[in-house]
mmCIF file of C-alpha atoms in Angstrom:
data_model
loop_
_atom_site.group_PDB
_atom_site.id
_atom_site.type_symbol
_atom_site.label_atom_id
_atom_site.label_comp_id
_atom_site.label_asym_id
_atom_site.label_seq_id
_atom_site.Cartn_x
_atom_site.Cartn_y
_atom_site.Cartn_z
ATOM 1 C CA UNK T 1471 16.171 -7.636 -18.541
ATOM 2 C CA UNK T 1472 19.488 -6.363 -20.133
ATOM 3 C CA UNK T 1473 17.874 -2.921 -20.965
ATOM 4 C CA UNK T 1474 16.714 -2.796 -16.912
ATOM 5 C CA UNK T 1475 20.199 -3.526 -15.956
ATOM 6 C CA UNK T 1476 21.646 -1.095 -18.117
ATOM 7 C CA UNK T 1477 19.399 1.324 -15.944
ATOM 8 C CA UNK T 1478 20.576 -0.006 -12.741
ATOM 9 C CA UNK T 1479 21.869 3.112 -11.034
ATOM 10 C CA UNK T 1480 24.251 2.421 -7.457
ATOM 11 C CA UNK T 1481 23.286 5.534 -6.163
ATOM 12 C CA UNK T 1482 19.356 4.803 -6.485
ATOM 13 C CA UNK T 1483 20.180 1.754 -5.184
ATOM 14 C CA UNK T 1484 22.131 2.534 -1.836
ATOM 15 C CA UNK T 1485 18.795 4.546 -1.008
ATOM 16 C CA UNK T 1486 16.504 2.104 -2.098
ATOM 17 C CA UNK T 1487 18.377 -0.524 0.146
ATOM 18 C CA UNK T 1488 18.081 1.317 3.219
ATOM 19 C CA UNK T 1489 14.166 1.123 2.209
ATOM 20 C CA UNK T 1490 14.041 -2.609 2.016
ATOM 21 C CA UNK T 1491 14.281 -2.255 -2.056
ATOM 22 C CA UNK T 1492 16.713 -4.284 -4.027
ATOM 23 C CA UNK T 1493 16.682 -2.412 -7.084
ATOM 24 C CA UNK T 1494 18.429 0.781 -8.536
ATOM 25 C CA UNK T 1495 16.340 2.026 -11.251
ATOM 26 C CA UNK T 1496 14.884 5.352 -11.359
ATOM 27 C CA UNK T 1497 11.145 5.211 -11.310
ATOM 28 C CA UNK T 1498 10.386 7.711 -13.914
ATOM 29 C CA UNK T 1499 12.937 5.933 -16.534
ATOM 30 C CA UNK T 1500 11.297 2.249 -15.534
ATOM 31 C CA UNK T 1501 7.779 4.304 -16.316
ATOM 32 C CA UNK T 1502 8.855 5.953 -19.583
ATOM 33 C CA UNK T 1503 9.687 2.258 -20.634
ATOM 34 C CA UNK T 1504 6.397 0.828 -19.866
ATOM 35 C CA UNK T 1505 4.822 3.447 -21.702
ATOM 36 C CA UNK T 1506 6.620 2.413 -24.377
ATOM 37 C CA UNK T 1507 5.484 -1.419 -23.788
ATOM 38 C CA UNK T 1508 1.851 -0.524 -23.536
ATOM 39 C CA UNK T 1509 -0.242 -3.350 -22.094
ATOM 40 C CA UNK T 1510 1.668 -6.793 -22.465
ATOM 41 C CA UNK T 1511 -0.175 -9.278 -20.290
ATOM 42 C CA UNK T 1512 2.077 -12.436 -21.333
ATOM 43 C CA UNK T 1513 5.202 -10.138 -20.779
ATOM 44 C CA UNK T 1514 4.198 -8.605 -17.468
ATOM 45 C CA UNK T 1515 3.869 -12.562 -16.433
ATOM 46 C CA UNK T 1516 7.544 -13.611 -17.698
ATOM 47 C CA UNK T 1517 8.832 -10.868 -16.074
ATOM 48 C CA UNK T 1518 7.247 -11.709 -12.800
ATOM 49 C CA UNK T 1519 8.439 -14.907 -12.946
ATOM 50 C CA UNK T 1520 12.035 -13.474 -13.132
ATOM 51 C CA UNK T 1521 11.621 -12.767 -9.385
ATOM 52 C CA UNK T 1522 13.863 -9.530 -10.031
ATOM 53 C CA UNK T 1523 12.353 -6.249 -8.577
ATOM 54 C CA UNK T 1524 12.787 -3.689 -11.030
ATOM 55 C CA UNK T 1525 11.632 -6.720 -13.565
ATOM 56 C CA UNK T 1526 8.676 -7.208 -11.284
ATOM 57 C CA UNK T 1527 7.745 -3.196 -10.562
ATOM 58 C CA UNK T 1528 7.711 -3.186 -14.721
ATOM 59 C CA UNK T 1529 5.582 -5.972 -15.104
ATOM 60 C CA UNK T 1530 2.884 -3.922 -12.655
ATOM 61 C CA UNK T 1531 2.959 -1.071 -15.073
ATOM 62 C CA UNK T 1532 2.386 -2.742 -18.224
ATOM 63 C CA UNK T 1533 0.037 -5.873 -17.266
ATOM 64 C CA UNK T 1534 -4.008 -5.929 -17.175
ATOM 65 C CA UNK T 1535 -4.840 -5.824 -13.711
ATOM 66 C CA UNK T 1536 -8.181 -7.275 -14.433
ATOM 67 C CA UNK T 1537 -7.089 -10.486 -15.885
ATOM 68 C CA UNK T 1538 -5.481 -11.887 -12.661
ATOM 69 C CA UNK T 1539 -7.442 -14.770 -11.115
ATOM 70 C CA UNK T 1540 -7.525 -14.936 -7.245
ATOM 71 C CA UNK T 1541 -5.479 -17.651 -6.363
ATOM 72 C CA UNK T 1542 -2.737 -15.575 -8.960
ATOM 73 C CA UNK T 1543 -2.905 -12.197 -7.242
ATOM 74 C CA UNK T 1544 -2.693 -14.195 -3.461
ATOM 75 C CA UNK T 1545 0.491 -15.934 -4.616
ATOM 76 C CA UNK T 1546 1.963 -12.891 -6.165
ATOM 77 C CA UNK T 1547 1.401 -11.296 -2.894
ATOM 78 C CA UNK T 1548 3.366 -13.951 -1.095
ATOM 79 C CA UNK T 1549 5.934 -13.821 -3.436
ATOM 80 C CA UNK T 1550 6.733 -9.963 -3.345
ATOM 81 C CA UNK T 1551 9.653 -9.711 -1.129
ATOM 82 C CA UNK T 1552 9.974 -6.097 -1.234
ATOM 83 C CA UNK T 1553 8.068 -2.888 -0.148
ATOM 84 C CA UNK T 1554 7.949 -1.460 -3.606
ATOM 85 C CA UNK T 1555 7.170 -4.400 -5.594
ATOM 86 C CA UNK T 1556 3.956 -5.244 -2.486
ATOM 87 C CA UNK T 1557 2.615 -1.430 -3.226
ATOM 88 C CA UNK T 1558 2.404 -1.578 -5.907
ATOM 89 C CA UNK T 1559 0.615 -4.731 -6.609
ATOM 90 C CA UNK T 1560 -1.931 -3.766 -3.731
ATOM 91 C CA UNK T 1561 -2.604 0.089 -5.530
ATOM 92 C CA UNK T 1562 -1.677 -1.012 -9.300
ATOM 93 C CA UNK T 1563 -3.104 -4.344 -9.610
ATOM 94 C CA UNK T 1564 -5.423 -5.713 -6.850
ATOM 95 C CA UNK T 1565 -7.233 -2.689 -5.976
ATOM 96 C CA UNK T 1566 -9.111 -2.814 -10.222
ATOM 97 C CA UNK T 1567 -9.237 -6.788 -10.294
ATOM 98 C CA UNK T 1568 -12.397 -7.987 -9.279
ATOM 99 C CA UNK T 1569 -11.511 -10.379 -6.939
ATOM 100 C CA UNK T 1570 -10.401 -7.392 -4.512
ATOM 101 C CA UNK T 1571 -13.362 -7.710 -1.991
ATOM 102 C CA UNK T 1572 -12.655 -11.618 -1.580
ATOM 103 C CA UNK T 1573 -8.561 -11.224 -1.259
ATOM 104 C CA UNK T 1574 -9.059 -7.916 1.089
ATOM 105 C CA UNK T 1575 -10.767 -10.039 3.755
ATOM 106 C CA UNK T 1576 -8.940 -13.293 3.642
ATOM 107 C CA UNK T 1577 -5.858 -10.728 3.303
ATOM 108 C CA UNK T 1578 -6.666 -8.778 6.469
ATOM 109 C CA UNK T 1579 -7.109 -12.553 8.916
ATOM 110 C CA UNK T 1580 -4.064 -14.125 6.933
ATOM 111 C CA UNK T 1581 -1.352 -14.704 10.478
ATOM 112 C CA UNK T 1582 1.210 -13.451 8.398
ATOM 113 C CA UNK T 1583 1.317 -9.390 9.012
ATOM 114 C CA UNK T 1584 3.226 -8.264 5.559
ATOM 115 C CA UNK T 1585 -0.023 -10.242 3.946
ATOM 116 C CA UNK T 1586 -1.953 -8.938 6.466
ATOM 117 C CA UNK T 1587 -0.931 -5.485 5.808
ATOM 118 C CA UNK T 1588 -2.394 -5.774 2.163
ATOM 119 C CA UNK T 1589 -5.956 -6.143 3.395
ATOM 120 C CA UNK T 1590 -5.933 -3.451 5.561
ATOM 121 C CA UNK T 1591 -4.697 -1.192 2.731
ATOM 122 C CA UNK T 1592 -7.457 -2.132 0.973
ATOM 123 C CA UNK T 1593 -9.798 -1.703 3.507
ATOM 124 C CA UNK T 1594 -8.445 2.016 3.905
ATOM 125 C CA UNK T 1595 -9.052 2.610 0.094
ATOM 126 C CA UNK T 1596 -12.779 1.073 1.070
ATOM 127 C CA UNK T 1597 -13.414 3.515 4.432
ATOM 128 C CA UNK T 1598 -12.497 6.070 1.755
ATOM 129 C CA UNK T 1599 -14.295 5.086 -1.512
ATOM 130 C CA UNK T 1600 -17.185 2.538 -0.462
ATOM 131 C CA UNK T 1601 -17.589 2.503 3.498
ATOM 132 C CA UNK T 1602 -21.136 1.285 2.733
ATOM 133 C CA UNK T 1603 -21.157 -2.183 5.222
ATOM 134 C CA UNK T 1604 -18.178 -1.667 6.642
ATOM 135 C CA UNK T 1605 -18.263 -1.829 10.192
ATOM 136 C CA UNK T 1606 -16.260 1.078 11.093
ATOM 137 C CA UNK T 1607 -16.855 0.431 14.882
ATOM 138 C CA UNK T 1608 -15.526 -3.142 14.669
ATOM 139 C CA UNK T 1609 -12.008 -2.021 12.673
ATOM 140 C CA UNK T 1610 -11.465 0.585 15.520
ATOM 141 C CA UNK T 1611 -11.749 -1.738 18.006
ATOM 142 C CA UNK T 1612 -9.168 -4.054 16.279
ATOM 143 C CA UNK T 1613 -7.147 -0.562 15.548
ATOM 144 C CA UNK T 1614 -7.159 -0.133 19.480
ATOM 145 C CA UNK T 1615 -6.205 -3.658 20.408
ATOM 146 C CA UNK T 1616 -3.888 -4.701 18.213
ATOM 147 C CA UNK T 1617 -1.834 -1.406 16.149
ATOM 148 C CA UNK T 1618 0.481 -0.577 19.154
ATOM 149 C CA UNK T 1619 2.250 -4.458 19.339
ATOM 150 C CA UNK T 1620 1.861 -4.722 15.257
ATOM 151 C CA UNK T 1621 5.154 -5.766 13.079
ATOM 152 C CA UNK T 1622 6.091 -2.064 11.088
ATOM 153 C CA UNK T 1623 4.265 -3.034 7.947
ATOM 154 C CA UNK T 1624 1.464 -3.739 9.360
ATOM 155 C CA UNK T 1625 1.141 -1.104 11.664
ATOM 156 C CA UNK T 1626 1.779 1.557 9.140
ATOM 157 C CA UNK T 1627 -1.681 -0.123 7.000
ATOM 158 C CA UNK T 1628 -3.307 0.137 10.752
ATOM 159 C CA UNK T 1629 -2.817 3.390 11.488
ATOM 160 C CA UNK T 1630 -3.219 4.614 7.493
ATOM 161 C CA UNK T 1631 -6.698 2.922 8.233
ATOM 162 C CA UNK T 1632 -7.401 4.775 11.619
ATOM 163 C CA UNK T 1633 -6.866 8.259 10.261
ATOM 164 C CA UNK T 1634 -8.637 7.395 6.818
ATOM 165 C CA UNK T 1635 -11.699 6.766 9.382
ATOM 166 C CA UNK T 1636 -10.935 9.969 11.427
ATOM 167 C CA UNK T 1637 -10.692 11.787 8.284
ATOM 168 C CA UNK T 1638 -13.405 10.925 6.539
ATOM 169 C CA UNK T 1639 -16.027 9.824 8.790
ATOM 170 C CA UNK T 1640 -17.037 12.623 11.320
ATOM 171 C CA UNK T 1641 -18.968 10.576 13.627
ATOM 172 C CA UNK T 1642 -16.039 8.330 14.442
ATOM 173 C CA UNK T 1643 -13.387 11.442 14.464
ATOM 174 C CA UNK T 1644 -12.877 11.984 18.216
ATOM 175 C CA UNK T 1645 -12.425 8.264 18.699
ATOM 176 C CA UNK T 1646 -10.082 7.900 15.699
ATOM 177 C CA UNK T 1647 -8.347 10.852 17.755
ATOM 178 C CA UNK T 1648 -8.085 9.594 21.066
ATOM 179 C CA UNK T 1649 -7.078 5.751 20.067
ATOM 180 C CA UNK T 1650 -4.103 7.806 18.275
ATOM 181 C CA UNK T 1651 -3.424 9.559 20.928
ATOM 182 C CA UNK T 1652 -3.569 6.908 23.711
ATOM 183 C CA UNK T 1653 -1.141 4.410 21.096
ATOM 184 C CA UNK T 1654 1.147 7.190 20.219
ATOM 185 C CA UNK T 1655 1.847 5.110 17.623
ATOM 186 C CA UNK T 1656 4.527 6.935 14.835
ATOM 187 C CA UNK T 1657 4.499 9.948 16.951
ATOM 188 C CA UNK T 1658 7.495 10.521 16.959
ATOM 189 C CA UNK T 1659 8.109 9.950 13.346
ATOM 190 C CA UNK T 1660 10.322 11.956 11.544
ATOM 191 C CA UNK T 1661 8.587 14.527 9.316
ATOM 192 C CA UNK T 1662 9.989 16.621 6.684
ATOM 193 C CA UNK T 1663 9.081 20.229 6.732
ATOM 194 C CA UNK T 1664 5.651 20.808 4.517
ATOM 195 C CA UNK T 1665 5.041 16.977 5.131
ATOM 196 C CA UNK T 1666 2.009 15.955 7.136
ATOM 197 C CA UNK T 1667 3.246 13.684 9.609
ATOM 198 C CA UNK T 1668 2.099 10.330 9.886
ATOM 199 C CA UNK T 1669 0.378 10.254 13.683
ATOM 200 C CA UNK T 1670 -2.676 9.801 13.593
ATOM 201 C CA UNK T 1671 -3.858 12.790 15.540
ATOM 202 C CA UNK T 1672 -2.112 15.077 13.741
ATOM 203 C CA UNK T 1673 -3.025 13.809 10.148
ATOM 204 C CA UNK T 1674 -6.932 13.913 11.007
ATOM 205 C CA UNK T 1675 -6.704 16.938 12.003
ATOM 206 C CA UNK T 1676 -4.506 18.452 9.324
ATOM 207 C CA UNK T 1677 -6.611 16.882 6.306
ATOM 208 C CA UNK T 1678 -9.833 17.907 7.949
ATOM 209 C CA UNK T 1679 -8.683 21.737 8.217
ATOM 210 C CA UNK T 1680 -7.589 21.306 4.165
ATOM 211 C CA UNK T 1681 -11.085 20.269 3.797
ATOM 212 C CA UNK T 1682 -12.867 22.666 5.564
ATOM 213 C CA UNK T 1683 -10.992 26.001 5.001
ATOM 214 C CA UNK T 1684 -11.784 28.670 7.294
#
């Protein structure tokens, strides 16, 4: 904990406040010290317990994601306050524990939409990786009624979720397309130049022409 405050930069941590992050540590310097750590299960738990982000965000790099029951990784969820520290449990942790199936649909009915938001991340990395008995039909139709009045977090996992579909599943494109464009939902998002921008409509379309090069 000393050797993470010691790190604790004001300027990373202005930017990172603006973000919803309470922390100031450069990623790449809290990465070169789990490296360092290697794989410290009972470690990666104390930390956790500290409740401190940058304590937590280490404690996802160095723990074994696989040794989480399911009741832990649901209460971890609950308890991660911050964007940062909720990624990376979802794309670290969750997403290689073997519980993931089970905690991505309770995740994706729970009423509260951060926690909500988690199951439809991992239902993206699903349409992507194992669509096989999803019902791809059925999320759209969710997608179509409920992204536009969704809290931010959650609507960001929605629409991450439509395009994956649009993008990856050709006989659902035009639909994924046209719910996007109806919604409108982060059209007007501000994009950096040589960034894909985050609308639906225009993501599809821009990953589709990257895979199919004329």
């Amino acid at each position: 904990m000393a050797e993470l405050a010691a790190l604790d930069d004001p300027k990373i941590r202005a930017v990172n406040e603006r973000h919803g992050d309470d922390h100031g540590v450069n990623l790449g310097r809290l990465r070169a010290v789990a490296k360092r750590l290697k794989t410290q299960q009972e470690l990666a738990c104390r930390l956790w317990e500290t409740g401190d982000t940058a304590a937590r965000l280490l404690a996802l790099l160095i723990c074994r994601p696989k040794a989480f029951e399911r009741d832990e990784l649901d209460a971890m969820l609950r308890q991660a306050r911050t964007p940062k520290v909720h990624d990376w449990l979802v794309n670290y942790v969750v997403k290689k524990n073997p519980h993931s199936e089970e905690l991505r649909r309770a995740w994706s009915a729970d009423p509260d939409p951060v926690v909500a938001s988690a199951g439809w991340a991992l239902t993206t990395e699903r349409v992507a990786k194992r669509p096989e008995g999803l019902d791809l039909t059925g999320l759209l139709d969710v997608i179509e009624a409920e992204m536009k009045g969704a809290p931010d977090r959650l609507q960001w996992a929605m629409n991450h979720c439509l395009a994956q579909i649009g993008i990856d599943h050709a006989g659902h494109r035009d639909r994924a397309i046209g719910i996007g464009e109806r919604l409108e939902v982060l059209k007007d998002y501000p994009t950096p130049p040589n960034c894909t921008s985050p609308y639906a409509p225009v993501w599809i379309s821009e990953m589709v022409r990257r895979q199919n090069p004329s």
